[in-house]
Amino acid sequence: MDQLILAKDFHWEHIEIFESKFELKKATENNAYGLFAYISFEQNEVMFKFNSKNFVTSPTYLTVQLDDNKHFSLDPDFLQYMNHSCDPNVFMDTQELKLIALKPIQKGDELSFFYPSTEWEMDQAFICNCGSVNCQGYISGANDLKSEILSQYQLNNFIKRKMSEADQIL
C-alpha cells in the first residue's frame, strides 16, 4: 500500500497571482491546485469580497451551498481552488459574501476552509488528508457530522438552520 502523503507535505509550484493577495499553486505530487496567501492577513480581517454566479438547484463539485436547493459558483473563479481543512484558516461567509481570516495568516500559507461549514450534503465526499489533529477523516457534509463536532467551527447560517431542524426531529 502506498504511504499517504498529507496535503501539508506537497511540493507546490507557482501558477498565478490574483488581486495582489492570492497565489495559485499546483502540487507536483498529484497536480492538485491550492490557493495561498500572497500577503499576510490578521485574524478576523475581511480578506476579500466575492460574488455568486451560476445558481443551480443541486450541488456540484465546485458550488457552494446557500440554501436547501440553492447552490452557486464563486466569482471570481480563482476562489474555487481553496482546499478543505479540518483546521481551517478561512471562513467563507455566504450571507455577506466575504472571505474572513479565522486566525493570523502569513504570506505563503495555504488558504483552507471547512467544507461542511457551507455544505449540508456534498456532491463528492472524500477521505480527508489535511493532517490536522482534529481531522474528521471523511468529509461528506455537515449532515454526517455530530453537532458536538460542528459546534467547534464557524458555520454559515444555512448550516446552523439545518442543525436546528435536525435537533427538532430528534
mmCIF file with all atom_site columns, C-alpha atoms in Angstrom:
data_model
loop_
_atom_site.group_PDB
_atom_site.id
_atom_site.type_symbol
_atom_site.label_atom_id
_atom_site.label_alt_id
_atom_site.label_comp_id
_atom_site.label_asym_id
_atom_site.label_entity_id
_atom_site.label_seq_id
_atom_site.pdbx_PDB_ins_code
_atom_site.Cartn_x
_atom_site.Cartn_y
_atom_site.Cartn_z
_atom_site.occupancy
_atom_site.B_iso_or_equiv
_atom_site.pdbx_formal_charge
_atom_site.auth_seq_id
_atom_site.auth_comp_id
_atom_site.auth_asym_id
_atom_site.auth_atom_id
_atom_site.pdbx_PDB_model_num
ATOM 1   C CA . MET A 1 1   ? 0.000   0.000  0.000   1.00 0.00 ? 1   MET A CA 1
ATOM 2   C CA . ASP A 1 2   ? 1.282   3.463  -0.849  1.00 0.00 ? 2   ASP A CA 1
ATOM 3   C CA . GLN A 1 3   ? 2.070   5.804  2.006   1.00 0.00 ? 3   GLN A CA 1
ATOM 4   C CA . LEU A 1 4   ? -0.481  8.600  2.305   1.00 0.00 ? 4   LEU A CA 1
ATOM 5   C CA . ILE A 1 5   ? 1.030   11.985 1.552   1.00 0.00 ? 5   ILE A CA 1
ATOM 6   C CA . LEU A 1 6   ? -0.529  14.678 3.707   1.00 0.00 ? 6   LEU A CA 1
ATOM 7   C CA . ALA A 1 7   ? -1.587  17.851 1.936   1.00 0.00 ? 7   ALA A CA 1
ATOM 8   C CA . LYS A 1 8   ? 0.847   19.861 4.072   1.00 0.00 ? 8   LYS A CA 1
ATOM 9   C CA . ASP A 1 9   ? 3.741   17.823 2.632   1.00 0.00 ? 9   ASP A CA 1
ATOM 10  C CA . PHE A 1 10  ? 3.055   18.597 -1.037  1.00 0.00 ? 10  PHE A CA 1
ATOM 11  C CA . HIS A 1 11  ? 5.579   20.481 -3.131  1.00 0.00 ? 11  HIS A CA 1
ATOM 12  C CA . TRP A 1 12  ? 3.887   23.446 -4.753  1.00 0.00 ? 12  TRP A CA 1
ATOM 13  C CA . GLU A 1 13  ? 4.754   25.254 -7.992  1.00 0.00 ? 13  GLU A CA 1
ATOM 14  C CA . HIS A 1 14  ? 3.697   28.851 -8.671  1.00 0.00 ? 14  HIS A CA 1
ATOM 15  C CA . ILE A 1 15  ? 0.955   29.312 -11.300 1.00 0.00 ? 15  ILE A CA 1
ATOM 16  C CA . GLU A 1 16  ? -0.538  32.819 -10.971 1.00 0.00 ? 16  GLU A CA 1
ATOM 17  C CA . ILE A 1 17  ? -1.138  35.817 -8.652  1.00 0.00 ? 17  ILE A CA 1
ATOM 18  C CA . PHE A 1 18  ? -4.678  37.211 -8.178  1.00 0.00 ? 18  PHE A CA 1
ATOM 19  C CA . GLU A 1 19  ? -5.696  40.628 -6.816  1.00 0.00 ? 19  GLU A CA 1
ATOM 20  C CA . SER A 1 20  ? -2.142  41.022 -5.395  1.00 0.00 ? 20  SER A CA 1
ATOM 21  C CA . LYS A 1 21  ? -3.412  38.963 -2.418  1.00 0.00 ? 21  LYS A CA 1
ATOM 22  C CA . PHE A 1 22  ? -3.659  35.350 -3.541  1.00 0.00 ? 22  PHE A CA 1
ATOM 23  C CA . GLU A 1 23  ? -1.349  32.898 -5.279  1.00 0.00 ? 23  GLU A CA 1
ATOM 24  C CA . LEU A 1 24  ? -2.484  29.841 -7.186  1.00 0.00 ? 24  LEU A CA 1
ATOM 25  C CA . LYS A 1 25  ? -0.102  26.892 -6.959  1.00 0.00 ? 25  LYS A CA 1
ATOM 26  C CA . LYS A 1 26  ? -0.066  23.331 -8.263  1.00 0.00 ? 26  LYS A CA 1
ATOM 27  C CA . ALA A 1 27  ? 1.154   20.283 -6.317  1.00 0.00 ? 27  ALA A CA 1
ATOM 28  C CA . THR A 1 28  ? 3.802   18.299 -8.168  1.00 0.00 ? 28  THR A CA 1
ATOM 29  C CA . GLU A 1 29  ? 2.713   15.042 -6.489  1.00 0.00 ? 29  GLU A CA 1
ATOM 30  C CA . ASN A 1 30  ? -0.851  14.916 -7.852  1.00 0.00 ? 30  ASN A CA 1
ATOM 31  C CA . ASN A 1 31  ? -1.408  18.050 -9.998  1.00 0.00 ? 31  ASN A CA 1
ATOM 32  C CA . ALA A 1 32  ? -3.932  19.374 -7.465  1.00 0.00 ? 32  ALA A CA 1
ATOM 33  C CA . TYR A 1 33  ? -4.318  23.126 -7.115  1.00 0.00 ? 33  TYR A CA 1
ATOM 34  C CA . GLY A 1 34  ? -4.242  25.211 -3.953  1.00 0.00 ? 34  GLY A CA 1
ATOM 35  C CA . LEU A 1 35  ? -4.795  28.870 -3.144  1.00 0.00 ? 35  LEU A CA 1
ATOM 36  C CA . PHE A 1 36  ? -2.170  30.546 -0.972  1.00 0.00 ? 36  PHE A CA 1
ATOM 37  C CA . ALA A 1 37  ? -1.813  33.897 0.771   1.00 0.00 ? 37  ALA A CA 1
ATOM 38  C CA . TYR A 1 38  ? 0.375   36.259 -1.240  1.00 0.00 ? 38  TYR A CA 1
ATOM 39  C CA . ILE A 1 39  ? 0.256   38.749 1.650   1.00 0.00 ? 39  ILE A CA 1
ATOM 40  C CA . SER A 1 40  ? -0.343  38.361 5.379   1.00 0.00 ? 40  SER A CA 1
ATOM 41  C CA . PHE A 1 41  ? -3.796  38.748 6.946   1.00 0.00 ? 41  PHE A CA 1
ATOM 42  C CA . GLU A 1 42  ? -4.811  39.453 10.528  1.00 0.00 ? 42  GLU A CA 1
ATOM 43  C CA . GLN A 1 43  ? -7.344  37.376 12.432  1.00 0.00 ? 43  GLN A CA 1
ATOM 44  C CA . ASN A 1 44  ? -10.938 38.438 11.608  1.00 0.00 ? 44  ASN A CA 1
ATOM 45  C CA . GLU A 1 45  ? -9.750  40.500 8.646   1.00 0.00 ? 45  GLU A CA 1
ATOM 46  C CA . VAL A 1 46  ? -12.046 40.573 5.644   1.00 0.00 ? 46  VAL A CA 1
ATOM 47  C CA . MET A 1 47  ? -9.635  39.221 3.074   1.00 0.00 ? 47  MET A CA 1
ATOM 48  C CA . PHE A 1 48  ? -11.837 39.563 0.032   1.00 0.00 ? 48  PHE A CA 1
ATOM 49  C CA . LYS A 1 49  ? -15.408 40.270 -1.029  1.00 0.00 ? 49  LYS A CA 1
ATOM 50  C CA . PHE A 1 50  ? -16.628 37.822 -3.625  1.00 0.00 ? 50  PHE A CA 1
ATOM 51  C CA . ASN A 1 51  ? -19.728 37.364 -5.752  1.00 0.00 ? 51  ASN A CA 1
ATOM 52  C CA . SER A 1 52  ? -22.038 34.500 -6.565  1.00 0.00 ? 52  SER A CA 1
ATOM 53  C CA . LYS A 1 53  ? -22.930 33.318 -10.057 1.00 0.00 ? 53  LYS A CA 1
ATOM 54  C CA . ASN A 1 54  ? -24.483 30.379 -11.877 1.00 0.00 ? 54  ASN A CA 1
ATOM 55  C CA . PHE A 1 55  ? -27.158 29.416 -9.352  1.00 0.00 ? 55  PHE A CA 1
ATOM 56  C CA . VAL A 1 56  ? -28.212 25.758 -9.512  1.00 0.00 ? 56  VAL A CA 1
ATOM 57  C CA . THR A 1 57  ? -30.610 23.571 -7.519  1.00 0.00 ? 57  THR A CA 1
ATOM 58  C CA . SER A 1 58  ? -28.223 20.664 -6.866  1.00 0.00 ? 58  SER A CA 1
ATOM 59  C CA . PRO A 1 59  ? -24.663 20.676 -5.564  1.00 0.00 ? 59  PRO A CA 1
ATOM 60  C CA . THR A 1 60  ? -21.696 20.142 -7.837  1.00 0.00 ? 60  THR A CA 1
ATOM 61  C CA . TYR A 1 61  ? -18.037 19.676 -7.039  1.00 0.00 ? 61  TYR A CA 1
ATOM 62  C CA . LEU A 1 62  ? -17.418 23.416 -7.456  1.00 0.00 ? 62  LEU A CA 1
ATOM 63  C CA . THR A 1 63  ? -20.554 25.023 -5.991  1.00 0.00 ? 63  THR A CA 1
ATOM 64  C CA . VAL A 1 64  ? -21.172 26.473 -2.542  1.00 0.00 ? 64  VAL A CA 1
ATOM 65  C CA . GLN A 1 65  ? -24.473 25.829 -0.787  1.00 0.00 ? 65  GLN A CA 1
ATOM 66  C CA . LEU A 1 66  ? -26.667 28.769 0.128   1.00 0.00 ? 66  LEU A CA 1
ATOM 67  C CA . ASP A 1 67  ? -29.958 27.018 0.959   1.00 0.00 ? 67  ASP A CA 1
ATOM 68  C CA . ASP A 1 68  ? -31.660 23.626 0.586   1.00 0.00 ? 68  ASP A CA 1
ATOM 69  C CA . ASN A 1 69  ? -31.917 23.857 -3.198  1.00 0.00 ? 69  ASN A CA 1
ATOM 70  C CA . LYS A 1 70  ? -29.702 26.834 -3.915  1.00 0.00 ? 70  LYS A CA 1
ATOM 71  C CA . HIS A 1 71  ? -26.036 26.483 -4.774  1.00 0.00 ? 71  HIS A CA 1
ATOM 72  C CA . PHE A 1 72  ? -23.732 28.911 -6.566  1.00 0.00 ? 72  PHE A CA 1
ATOM 73  C CA . SER A 1 73  ? -20.352 29.155 -8.217  1.00 0.00 ? 73  SER A CA 1
ATOM 74  C CA . LEU A 1 74  ? -17.785 31.522 -6.783  1.00 0.00 ? 74  LEU A CA 1
ATOM 75  C CA . ASP A 1 75  ? -16.892 34.705 -8.610  1.00 0.00 ? 75  ASP A CA 1
ATOM 76  C CA . PRO A 1 76  ? -14.027 35.245 -9.205  1.00 0.00 ? 76  PRO A CA 1
ATOM 77  C CA . ASP A 1 77  ? -13.223 31.691 -10.254 1.00 0.00 ? 77  ASP A CA 1
ATOM 78  C CA . PHE A 1 78  ? -9.829  31.501 -8.531  1.00 0.00 ? 78  PHE A CA 1
ATOM 79  C CA . LEU A 1 79  ? -11.585 31.066 -5.160  1.00 0.00 ? 79  LEU A CA 1
ATOM 80  C CA . GLN A 1 80  ? -12.638 27.573 -6.244  1.00 0.00 ? 80  GLN A CA 1
ATOM 81  C CA . TYR A 1 81  ? -9.054  26.450 -5.611  1.00 0.00 ? 81  TYR A CA 1
ATOM 82  C CA . MET A 1 82  ? -9.340  26.895 -1.859  1.00 0.00 ? 82  MET A CA 1
ATOM 83  C CA . ASN A 1 83  ? -8.999  23.453 -0.341  1.00 0.00 ? 83  ASN A CA 1
ATOM 84  C CA . HIS A 1 84  ? -10.624 21.866 2.697   1.00 0.00 ? 84  HIS A CA 1
ATOM 85  C CA . SER A 1 85  ? -9.037  21.561 6.128   1.00 0.00 ? 85  SER A CA 1
ATOM 86  C CA . CYS A 1 86  ? -10.396 20.341 9.444   1.00 0.00 ? 86  CYS A CA 1
ATOM 87  C CA . ASP A 1 87  ? -8.269  23.148 10.938  1.00 0.00 ? 87  ASP A CA 1
ATOM 88  C CA . PRO A 1 88  ? -9.278  25.974 8.564   1.00 0.00 ? 88  PRO A CA 1
ATOM 89  C CA . ASN A 1 89  ? -7.747  29.436 8.457   1.00 0.00 ? 89  ASN A CA 1
ATOM 90  C CA . VAL A 1 90  ? -10.551 30.997 6.377   1.00 0.00 ? 90  VAL A CA 1
ATOM 91  C CA . PHE A 1 91  ? -14.314 31.307 6.762   1.00 0.00 ? 91  PHE A CA 1
ATOM 92  C CA . MET A 1 92  ? -16.460 31.764 3.683   1.00 0.00 ? 92  MET A CA 1
ATOM 93  C CA . ASP A 1 93  ? -19.397 33.928 4.755   1.00 0.00 ? 93  ASP A CA 1
ATOM 94  C CA . THR A 1 94  ? -22.060 33.140 2.154   1.00 0.00 ? 94  THR A CA 1
ATOM 95  C CA . GLN A 1 95  ? -24.550 35.648 3.550   1.00 0.00 ? 95  GLN A CA 1
ATOM 96  C CA . GLU A 1 96  ? -22.233 38.670 3.339   1.00 0.00 ? 96  GLU A CA 1
ATOM 97  C CA . LEU A 1 97  ? -20.126 37.178 0.503   1.00 0.00 ? 97  LEU A CA 1
ATOM 98  C CA . LYS A 1 98  ? -16.874 37.723 2.385   1.00 0.00 ? 98  LYS A CA 1
ATOM 99  C CA . LEU A 1 99  ? -13.744 35.685 2.882   1.00 0.00 ? 99  LEU A CA 1
ATOM 100 C CA . ILE A 1 100 ? -12.642 36.160 6.510   1.00 0.00 ? 100 ILE A CA 1
ATOM 101 C CA . ALA A 1 101 ? -9.381  35.126 8.209   1.00 0.00 ? 101 ALA A CA 1
ATOM 102 C CA . LEU A 1 102 ? -10.134 32.876 11.179  1.00 0.00 ? 102 LEU A CA 1
ATOM 103 C CA . LYS A 1 103 ? -6.593  33.251 12.515  1.00 0.00 ? 103 LYS A CA 1
ATOM 104 C CA . PRO A 1 104 ? -3.466  35.153 11.540  1.00 0.00 ? 104 PRO A CA 1
ATOM 105 C CA . ILE A 1 105 ? -2.354  34.066 8.075   1.00 0.00 ? 105 ILE A CA 1
ATOM 106 C CA . GLN A 1 106 ? 1.212   34.554 6.895   1.00 0.00 ? 106 GLN A CA 1
ATOM 107 C CA . LYS A 1 107 ? 2.336   35.095 3.310   1.00 0.00 ? 107 LYS A CA 1
ATOM 108 C CA . GLY A 1 108 ? 2.778   31.639 1.794   1.00 0.00 ? 108 GLY A CA 1
ATOM 109 C CA . ASP A 1 109 ? 0.169   29.871 3.972   1.00 0.00 ? 109 ASP A CA 1
ATOM 110 C CA . GLU A 1 110 ? -2.315  27.729 2.094   1.00 0.00 ? 110 GLU A CA 1
ATOM 111 C CA . LEU A 1 111 ? -5.851  29.054 2.436   1.00 0.00 ? 111 LEU A CA 1
ATOM 112 C CA . SER A 1 112 ? -8.403  26.478 3.502   1.00 0.00 ? 112 SER A CA 1
ATOM 113 C CA . PHE A 1 113 ? -11.933 26.352 4.801   1.00 0.00 ? 113 PHE A CA 1
ATOM 114 C CA . PHE A 1 114 ? -14.025 23.665 6.465   1.00 0.00 ? 114 PHE A CA 1
ATOM 115 C CA . TYR A 1 115 ? -16.249 22.401 3.643   1.00 0.00 ? 115 TYR A CA 1
ATOM 116 C CA . PRO A 1 116 ? -19.099 21.348 5.989   1.00 0.00 ? 116 PRO A CA 1
ATOM 117 C CA . SER A 1 117 ? -19.329 24.990 7.112   1.00 0.00 ? 117 SER A CA 1
ATOM 118 C CA . THR A 1 118 ? -21.185 25.617 3.831   1.00 0.00 ? 118 THR A CA 1
ATOM 119 C CA . GLU A 1 119 ? -22.261 22.148 2.635   1.00 0.00 ? 119 GLU A CA 1
ATOM 120 C CA . TRP A 1 120 ? -25.038 20.067 4.180   1.00 0.00 ? 120 TRP A CA 1
ATOM 121 C CA . GLU A 1 121 ? -24.657 17.139 1.754   1.00 0.00 ? 121 GLU A CA 1
ATOM 122 C CA . MET A 1 122 ? -21.726 17.298 -0.629  1.00 0.00 ? 122 MET A CA 1
ATOM 123 C CA . ASP A 1 123 ? -21.762 16.206 -4.245  1.00 0.00 ? 123 ASP A CA 1
ATOM 124 C CA . GLN A 1 124 ? -18.451 14.357 -3.837  1.00 0.00 ? 124 GLN A CA 1
ATOM 125 C CA . ALA A 1 125 ? -17.417 13.068 -0.427  1.00 0.00 ? 125 ALA A CA 1
ATOM 126 C CA . PHE A 1 126 ? -13.721 12.365 0.139   1.00 0.00 ? 126 PHE A CA 1
ATOM 127 C CA . ILE A 1 127 ? -11.169 10.994 2.563   1.00 0.00 ? 127 ILE A CA 1
ATOM 128 C CA . CYS A 1 128 ? -9.506  13.975 4.206   1.00 0.00 ? 128 CYS A CA 1
ATOM 129 C CA . ASN A 1 129 ? -5.725  14.114 4.330   1.00 0.00 ? 129 ASN A CA 1
ATOM 130 C CA . CYS A 1 130 ? -5.341  17.528 5.978   1.00 0.00 ? 130 CYS A CA 1
ATOM 131 C CA . GLY A 1 131 ? -3.133  16.146 8.750   1.00 0.00 ? 131 GLY A CA 1
ATOM 132 C CA . SER A 1 132 ? -4.860  18.175 11.480  1.00 0.00 ? 132 SER A CA 1
ATOM 133 C CA . VAL A 1 133 ? -5.193  16.716 14.974  1.00 0.00 ? 133 VAL A CA 1
ATOM 134 C CA . ASN A 1 134 ? -8.917  17.473 14.536  1.00 0.00 ? 134 ASN A CA 1
ATOM 135 C CA . CYS A 1 135 ? -9.104  15.686 11.181  1.00 0.00 ? 135 CYS A CA 1
ATOM 136 C CA . GLN A 1 136 ? -12.557 14.197 10.681  1.00 0.00 ? 136 GLN A CA 1
ATOM 137 C CA . GLY A 1 137 ? -11.211 11.572 8.273   1.00 0.00 ? 137 GLY A CA 1
ATOM 138 C CA . TYR A 1 138 ? -14.171 11.501 5.900   1.00 0.00 ? 138 TYR A CA 1
ATOM 139 C CA . ILE A 1 139 ? -15.847 14.656 4.611   1.00 0.00 ? 139 ILE A CA 1
ATOM 140 C CA . SER A 1 140 ? -19.336 14.367 3.138   1.00 0.00 ? 140 SER A CA 1
ATOM 141 C CA . GLY A 1 141 ? -21.088 17.446 4.518   1.00 0.00 ? 141 GLY A CA 1
ATOM 142 C CA . ALA A 1 142 ? -22.402 18.789 7.810   1.00 0.00 ? 142 ALA A CA 1
ATOM 143 C CA . ASN A 1 143 ? -25.310 16.338 7.758   1.00 0.00 ? 143 ASN A CA 1
ATOM 144 C CA . ASP A 1 144 ? -22.939 13.476 8.570   1.00 0.00 ? 144 ASP A CA 1
ATOM 145 C CA . LEU A 1 145 ? -21.134 15.160 11.476  1.00 0.00 ? 145 LEU A CA 1
ATOM 146 C CA . LYS A 1 146 ? -22.260 15.270 15.085  1.00 0.00 ? 146 LYS A CA 1
ATOM 147 C CA . SER A 1 147 ? -23.370 18.641 16.416  1.00 0.00 ? 147 SER A CA 1
ATOM 148 C CA . GLU A 1 148 ? -20.584 18.453 19.043  1.00 0.00 ? 148 GLU A CA 1
ATOM 149 C CA . ILE A 1 149 ? -18.040 18.468 16.217  1.00 0.00 ? 149 ILE A CA 1
ATOM 150 C CA . LEU A 1 150 ? -19.801 21.137 14.159  1.00 0.00 ? 150 LEU A CA 1
ATOM 151 C CA . SER A 1 151 ? -20.059 23.438 17.184  1.00 0.00 ? 151 SER A CA 1
ATOM 152 C CA . GLN A 1 152 ? -16.252 23.737 17.122  1.00 0.00 ? 152 GLN A CA 1
ATOM 153 C CA . TYR A 1 153 ? -16.418 25.533 13.760  1.00 0.00 ? 153 TYR A CA 1
ATOM 154 C CA . GLN A 1 154 ? -17.728 28.809 12.431  1.00 0.00 ? 154 GLN A CA 1
ATOM 155 C CA . LEU A 1 155 ? -20.737 27.848 10.305  1.00 0.00 ? 155 LEU A CA 1
ATOM 156 C CA . ASN A 1 156 ? -22.904 29.621 7.795   1.00 0.00 ? 156 ASN A CA 1
ATOM 157 C CA . ASN A 1 157 ? -26.492 30.437 8.734   1.00 0.00 ? 157 ASN A CA 1
ATOM 158 C CA . PHE A 1 158 ? -27.855 27.749 6.421   1.00 0.00 ? 158 PHE A CA 1
ATOM 159 C CA . ILE A 1 159 ? -25.878 25.021 8.214   1.00 0.00 ? 159 ILE A CA 1
ATOM 160 C CA . LYS A 1 160 ? -26.936 26.381 11.618  1.00 0.00 ? 160 LYS A CA 1
ATOM 161 C CA . ARG A 1 161 ? -30.569 26.248 10.498  1.00 0.00 ? 161 ARG A CA 1
ATOM 162 C CA . LYS A 1 162 ? -30.211 22.670 9.228   1.00 0.00 ? 162 LYS A CA 1
ATOM 163 C CA . MET A 1 163 ? -28.642 21.640 12.537  1.00 0.00 ? 163 MET A CA 1
ATOM 164 C CA . SER A 1 164 ? -31.540 23.209 14.405  1.00 0.00 ? 164 SER A CA 1
ATOM 165 C CA . GLU A 1 165 ? -34.050 21.391 12.183  1.00 0.00 ? 165 GLU A CA 1
ATOM 166 C CA . ALA A 1 166 ? -32.230 18.081 12.738  1.00 0.00 ? 166 ALA A CA 1
ATOM 167 C CA . ASP A 1 167 ? -32.271 18.623 16.523  1.00 0.00 ? 167 ASP A CA 1
ATOM 168 C CA . GLN A 1 168 ? -36.052 19.248 16.427  1.00 0.00 ? 168 GLN A CA 1
ATOM 169 C CA . ILE A 1 169 ? -36.613 15.951 14.603  1.00 0.00 ? 169 ILE A CA 1
ATOM 170 C CA . LEU A 1 170 ? -34.774 14.039 17.336  1.00 0.00 ? 170 LEU A CA 1
#
